[in-house]
PDB file of C-alpha atoms in Angstrom:
ATOM      1  CA  MET A   1     -29.714  22.446  36.383  1.00 54.00           C
ATOM      2  CA  THR A   2     -27.036  24.867  36.467  1.00 55.00           C
ATOM      3  CA  THR A   3     -26.414  27.513  33.763  1.00 57.00           C
ATOM      4  CA  PRO A   4     -23.242  27.918  31.844  1.00 59.00           C
ATOM      5  CA  GLN A   5     -21.011  30.862  33.105  1.00 61.00           C
ATOM      6  CA  THR A   6     -19.578  33.284  30.674  1.00 62.00           C
ATOM      7  CA  LEU A   7     -15.977  33.786  31.123  1.00 56.00           C
ATOM      8  CA  PRO A   8     -15.057  37.731  31.224  1.00 55.00           C
ATOM      9  CA  GLN A   9     -13.612  38.728  27.800  1.00 55.00           C
ATOM     10  CA  PRO A  10     -10.239  40.433  27.990  1.00 52.00           C
ATOM     11  CA  THR A  11     -10.342  43.856  27.072  1.00 53.00           C
ATOM     12  CA  ALA A  12      -7.816  46.260  25.582  1.00 52.00           C
ATOM     13  CA  ALA A  13      -6.966  47.569  28.808  1.00 56.00           C
ATOM     14  CA  MET A  14      -6.223  44.261  30.229  1.00 56.00           C
ATOM     15  CA  THR A  15      -4.027  42.955  27.325  1.00 58.00           C
ATOM     16  CA  GLY A  16      -2.912  46.050  25.494  1.00 67.00           C
ATOM     17  CA  VAL A  17      -4.438  44.448  22.201  1.00 67.00           C
ATOM     18  CA  PRO A  18      -7.542  46.098  20.471  1.00 70.00           C
ATOM     19  CA  ALA A  19     -10.734  43.876  21.220  1.00 70.00           C
ATOM     20  CA  ASP A  20     -11.203  43.266  17.503  1.00 83.00           C
ATOM     21  CA  ASN A  21      -8.073  41.499  16.861  1.00 85.00           C
ATOM     22  CA  PRO A  22      -9.243  38.063  16.452  1.00 88.00           C
ATOM     23  CA  VAL A  23      -5.659  36.417  17.029  1.00 88.00           C
ATOM     24  CA  LEU A  24      -4.962  37.997  20.239  1.00 87.00           C
ATOM     25  CA  ARG A  25      -8.677  38.559  21.733  1.00 83.00           C
ATOM     26  CA  VAL A  26      -7.545  35.791  24.011  1.00 86.00           C
ATOM     27  CA  PRO A  27      -4.014  36.409  25.013  1.00 89.00           C
ATOM     28  CA  PRO A  28      -1.219  33.364  24.506  1.00 92.00           C
ATOM     29  CA  ALA A  29      -0.570  31.364  27.465  1.00 93.00           C
ATOM     30  CA  ALA A  30       2.340  31.963  29.696  1.00 94.00           C
ATOM     31  CA  PRO A  31       5.652  30.651  28.371  1.00 94.00           C
ATOM     32  CA  VAL A  32       5.754  27.980  31.102  1.00 96.00           C
ATOM     33  CA  ASP A  33       2.264  26.589  30.338  1.00 96.00           C
ATOM     34  CA  ALA A  34       2.905  26.833  26.319  1.00 96.00           C
ATOM     35  CA  ALA A  35       6.071  24.952  27.022  1.00 97.00           C
ATOM     36  CA  ALA A  36       4.078  22.249  28.926  1.00 97.00           C
ATOM     37  CA  TYR A  37       1.459  22.074  26.413  1.00 97.00           C
ATOM     38  CA  PHE A  38       3.812  21.802  23.216  1.00 96.00           C
ATOM     39  CA  ALA A  39       6.146  19.133  25.121  1.00 97.00           C
ATOM     40  CA  ALA A  40       2.939  17.243  25.727  1.00 96.00           C
ATOM     41  CA  SER A  41       1.976  17.634  21.897  1.00 96.00           C
ATOM     42  CA  LEU A  42       5.311  16.017  20.991  1.00 97.00           C
ATOM     43  CA  ALA A  43       4.845  13.124  23.145  1.00 97.00           C
ATOM     44  CA  PHE A  44       1.628  12.285  21.562  1.00 97.00           C
ATOM     45  CA  HIS A  45       2.405  13.319  17.766  1.00 97.00           C
ATOM     46  CA  THR A  46       4.864  12.782  15.262  1.00 97.00           C
ATOM     47  CA  ASP A  47       4.630  13.699  11.366  1.00 96.00           C
ATOM     48  CA  VAL A  48       5.375  12.045   8.161  1.00 96.00           C
ATOM     49  CA  ALA A  49       8.778  13.583   7.501  1.00 95.00           C
ATOM     50  CA  ASP A  50      10.021  12.324  10.843  1.00 96.00           C
ATOM     51  CA  VAL A  51       8.594   8.736  10.401  1.00 97.00           C
ATOM     52  CA  ALA A  52      10.035   8.495   6.770  1.00 96.00           C
ATOM     53  CA  ALA A  53      13.360   9.785   8.082  1.00 95.00           C
ATOM     54  CA  ALA A  54      13.522   7.338  10.793  1.00 96.00           C
ATOM     55  CA  LEU A  55      12.062   4.448   8.560  1.00 96.00           C
ATOM     56  CA  GLY A  56      14.719   5.453   5.751  1.00 94.00           C
ATOM     57  CA  ALA A  57      17.705   5.317   8.097  1.00 93.00           C
ATOM     58  CA  GLY A  58      18.055   1.701   8.175  1.00 89.00           C
ATOM     59  CA  GLY A  59      17.906  -0.586  10.874  1.00 91.00           C
ATOM     60  CA  ASP A  60      15.350  -0.855  13.660  1.00 95.00           C
ATOM     61  CA  PRO A  61      13.650   2.656  13.720  1.00 97.00           C
ATOM     62  CA  GLY A  62      12.714   1.859  17.518  1.00 97.00           C
ATOM     63  CA  PHE A  63       8.858   1.881  16.771  1.00 98.00           C
ATOM     64  CA  VAL A  64       6.179  -0.146  14.719  1.00 98.00           C
ATOM     65  CA  LEU A  65       4.228   1.961  12.293  1.00 98.00           C
ATOM     66  CA  VAL A  66       0.600   0.525  12.287  1.00 98.00           C
ATOM     67  CA  ASP A  67      -1.829   1.505   9.306  1.00 98.00           C
ATOM     68  CA  THR A  68      -5.507   1.371  11.021  1.00 98.00           C
ATOM     69  CA  ARG A  69      -7.301   1.706   7.851  1.00 98.00           C
ATOM     70  CA  SER A  70      -9.584  -0.919   6.475  1.00 96.00           C
ATOM     71  CA  ASP A  71      -8.385  -3.862   4.142  1.00 96.00           C
ATOM     72  CA  GLN A  72      -9.781  -1.893   0.986  1.00 95.00           C
ATOM     73  CA  ALA A  73      -7.856   1.286   1.944  1.00 96.00           C
ATOM     74  CA  TRP A  74      -4.530  -0.964   2.655  1.00 96.00           C
ATOM     75  CA  ASP A  75      -4.762  -2.187  -0.770  1.00 95.00           C
ATOM     76  CA  GLN A  76      -5.151   0.900  -2.390  1.00 95.00           C
ATOM     77  CA  GLY A  77      -1.765   1.950  -0.950  1.00 96.00           C
ATOM     78  CA  HIS A  78       0.157   1.612   2.276  1.00 97.00           C
ATOM     79  CA  ILE A  79       3.470   2.681   3.506  1.00 98.00           C
ATOM     80  CA  PRO A  80       6.215   0.174   3.043  1.00 96.00           C
ATOM     81  CA  GLY A  81       7.010  -1.705   6.369  1.00 95.00           C
ATOM     82  CA  ALA A  82       3.827  -0.573   8.020  1.00 98.00           C
ATOM     83  CA  LEU A  83       1.867  -3.390  10.063  1.00 98.00           C
ATOM     84  CA  HIS A  84      -1.792  -3.564   8.953  1.00 98.00           C
ATOM     85  CA  LEU A  85      -4.077  -3.397  12.000  1.00 98.00           C
ATOM     86  CA  PRO A  86      -7.630  -2.079  11.365  1.00 98.00           C
ATOM     87  CA  THR A  87      -8.893  -0.189  14.268  1.00 97.00           C
ATOM     88  CA  ALA A  88     -11.952  -2.463  14.610  1.00 96.00           C
ATOM     89  CA  ARG A  89      -9.502  -5.360  15.117  1.00 98.00           C
ATOM     90  CA  ILE A  90      -7.178  -3.852  17.780  1.00 98.00           C
ATOM     91  CA  PRO A  91      -8.785  -5.494  20.838  1.00 97.00           C
ATOM     92  CA  GLU A  92      -8.761  -8.812  19.258  1.00 97.00           C
ATOM     93  CA  LEU A  93      -5.116  -8.781  17.574  1.00 98.00           C
ATOM     94  CA  ALA A  94      -3.027  -6.296  19.351  1.00 98.00           C
ATOM     95  CA  ASP A  95      -1.471  -8.358  21.927  1.00 98.00           C
ATOM     96  CA  GLU A  96      -0.539 -11.029  19.120  1.00 98.00           C
ATOM     97  CA  LEU A  97       0.736  -8.429  16.876  1.00 98.00           C
ATOM     98  CA  LEU A  98       2.468  -6.038  19.085  1.00 98.00           C
ATOM     99  CA  ASP A  99       5.112  -5.714  21.740  1.00 98.00           C
ATOM    100  CA  ARG A 100       4.352  -3.428  24.701  1.00 97.00           C
ATOM    101  CA  ALA A 101       7.966  -2.646  24.932  1.00 98.00           C
ATOM    102  CA  VAL A 102       7.992  -1.194  21.464  1.00 98.00           C
ATOM    103  CA  PRO A 103       6.337   2.329  20.742  1.00 98.00           C
ATOM    104  CA  VAL A 104       3.670   2.216  18.227  1.00 98.00           C
ATOM    105  CA  VAL A 105       2.846   4.936  15.567  1.00 98.00           C
ATOM    106  CA  VAL A 106      -0.528   4.814  14.158  1.00 98.00           C
ATOM    107  CA  HIS A 107      -1.979   6.620  11.122  1.00 98.00           C
ATOM    108  CA  CYS A 108      -5.094   6.444   9.092  1.00 97.00           C
ATOM    109  CA  TRP A 109      -6.174   8.505   6.021  1.00 96.00           C
ATOM    110  CA  GLY A 110      -5.337  12.025   6.840  1.00 93.00           C
ATOM    111  CA  PRO A 111      -5.809  15.121   8.897  1.00 92.00           C
ATOM    112  CA  GLY A 112      -9.667  14.922   8.135  1.00 92.00           C
ATOM    113  CA  CYS A 113     -10.032  11.494   9.760  1.00 92.00           C
ATOM    114  CA  ASN A 114      -9.862  10.781  13.271  1.00 95.00           C
ATOM    115  CA  GLY A 115      -9.138   7.001  12.697  1.00 96.00           C
ATOM    116  CA  ALA A 116      -5.719   6.980  14.103  1.00 97.00           C
ATOM    117  CA  THR A 117      -6.897   8.965  17.210  1.00 97.00           C
ATOM    118  CA  ARG A 118      -9.696   6.364  17.811  1.00 98.00           C
ATOM    119  CA  ALA A 119      -6.885   3.592  17.171  1.00 98.00           C
ATOM    120  CA  ALA A 120      -4.461   5.395  19.689  1.00 98.00           C
ATOM    121  CA  LEU A 121      -6.861   5.594  22.388  1.00 98.00           C
ATOM    122  CA  LEU A 122      -7.590   1.965  22.031  1.00 98.00           C
ATOM    123  CA  LEU A 123      -4.108   0.944  22.157  1.00 98.00           C
ATOM    124  CA  ALA A 124      -3.311   3.023  25.086  1.00 98.00           C
ATOM    125  CA  GLY A 125      -6.110   1.643  26.969  1.00 98.00           C
ATOM    126  CA  LEU A 126      -4.576  -1.684  26.373  1.00 98.00           C
ATOM    127  CA  GLY A 127      -1.162  -0.630  27.776  1.00 98.00           C
ATOM    128  CA  PHE A 128       0.760   0.123  24.520  1.00 98.00           C
ATOM    129  CA  PRO A 129       2.799   3.233  24.250  1.00 98.00           C
ATOM    130  CA  VAL A 130       1.369   5.213  21.273  1.00 98.00           C
ATOM    131  CA  LYS A 131       1.775   8.231  19.160  1.00 98.00           C
ATOM    132  CA  GLU A 132      -0.287   9.403  16.227  1.00 98.00           C
ATOM    133  CA  MET A 133       1.432  10.171  12.830  1.00 98.00           C
ATOM    134  CA  LEU A 134       0.037  13.505  11.961  1.00 97.00           C
ATOM    135  CA  GLY A 135      -1.087  13.819   8.194  1.00 96.00           C
ATOM    136  CA  GLY A 136      -1.643  10.161   7.766  1.00 97.00           C
ATOM    137  CA  MET A 137      -1.537   8.470   4.408  1.00 97.00           C
ATOM    138  CA  GLU A 138      -2.609  11.770   2.607  1.00 97.00           C
ATOM    139  CA  TYR A 139       0.196  13.750   3.720  1.00 96.00           C
ATOM    140  CA  TRP A 140       2.650  10.788   3.257  1.00 97.00           C
ATOM    141  CA  ILE A 141       1.633  10.686  -0.448  1.00 96.00           C
ATOM    142  CA  ARG A 142       1.344  14.589  -0.744  1.00 95.00           C
ATOM    143  CA  GLU A 143       5.108  14.694   0.482  1.00 94.00           C
ATOM    144  CA  GLY A 144       6.161  12.389  -2.187  1.00 94.00           C
ATOM    145  CA  PHE A 145       6.991   9.281  -0.012  1.00 96.00           C
ATOM    146  CA  GLY A 146       6.634   5.908  -1.647  1.00 96.00           C
ATOM    147  CA  TYR A 147       3.928   3.691  -0.952  1.00 97.00           C
ATOM    148  CA  GLU A 148       2.732   0.189  -2.209  1.00 97.00           C
ATOM    149  CA  THR A 149      -0.367  -0.879  -3.722  1.00 93.00           C
ATOM    150  CA  ALA A 150      -2.029  -4.211  -4.643  1.00 89.00           C
ATOM    151  CA  GLU A 151      -0.297  -3.687  -8.026  1.00 91.00           C
ATOM    152  CA  GLY A 152       3.154  -2.728  -6.774  1.00 94.00           C
ATOM    153  CA  SER A 153       5.092   0.099  -5.766  1.00 95.00           C
ATOM    154  CA  ALA A 154       4.285   3.770  -6.514  1.00 92.00           C
ATOM    155  CA  ARG A 155       5.469   7.483  -5.598  1.00 93.00           C
ATOM    156  CA  GLY A 156       3.780  10.619  -6.602  1.00 89.00           C
ATOM    157  CA  ALA A 157       5.546  13.941  -7.045  1.00 90.00           C
ATOM    158  CA  ALA A 158       5.899  15.979  -3.891  1.00 89.00           C
ATOM    159  CA  ASP A 159       3.243  18.881  -3.361  1.00 89.00           C
ATOM    160  CA  PRO A 160       5.192  21.997  -3.301  1.00 89.00           C
ATOM    161  CA  LEU A 161       2.296  23.356  -0.748  1.00 88.00           C
ATOM    162  CA  THR A 162       3.356  20.593   1.788  1.00 84.00           C
ATOM    163  CA  THR A 163       7.077  20.062   1.413  1.00 82.00           C
ATOM    164  CA  PRO A 164      10.312  21.466  -0.299  1.00 81.00           C
ATOM    165  CA  VAL A 165      10.478  19.649  -3.585  1.00 75.00           C
ATOM    166  CA  ASP A 166      14.331  19.902  -4.019  1.00 75.00           C
ATOM    167  CA  ALA A 167      15.413  19.404  -0.305  1.00 71.00           C
ATOM    168  CA  ALA A 168      16.021  16.112   1.522  1.00 68.00           C
ATOM    169  CA  ALA A 169      14.017  17.638   4.286  1.00 69.00           C
ATOM    170  CA  CYS A 170      11.931  20.504   5.330  1.00 69.00           C
ATOM    171  CA  GLY A 171      14.086  21.811   7.884  1.00 71.00           C
ATOM    172  CA  CYS A 172      11.417  22.112  10.690  1.00 74.00           C
TER     173      CYS A 172
END
């Protein structure tokens, strides 16, 4: 059995940053490495504002939005135009419901849930191009976008801690 190696900690002399600085104790990546990382992140993720803008633009958004939550969760509220495909049913139904030529954007409850990540992994393993919608249903509702329930359409007020309440877009 091997023992884990302890990596040397950067020192103030190495980084020019005091060792007690918790943010810069480990220096930022080189810009070229950071660019590669963030470009890759955008290839794997999108957010609710971008999904809402694409769905609201009219016409074909160029992707299918898949809600991977349970039947009960879907009935409590779902995004208009989303396809309901619970994670557990992906192996059984993905080929029937999805087209491998059309990117899939998956979502689940929210940032505290990794259901969309599990669904994305399954879909990618089956050969579907896939992205995860960060924030999930929680942030869809918190940002004031409309949703449908078993009783009809609903829309909550935008949470000023997550999105500008008087602007069409966040400007990110």
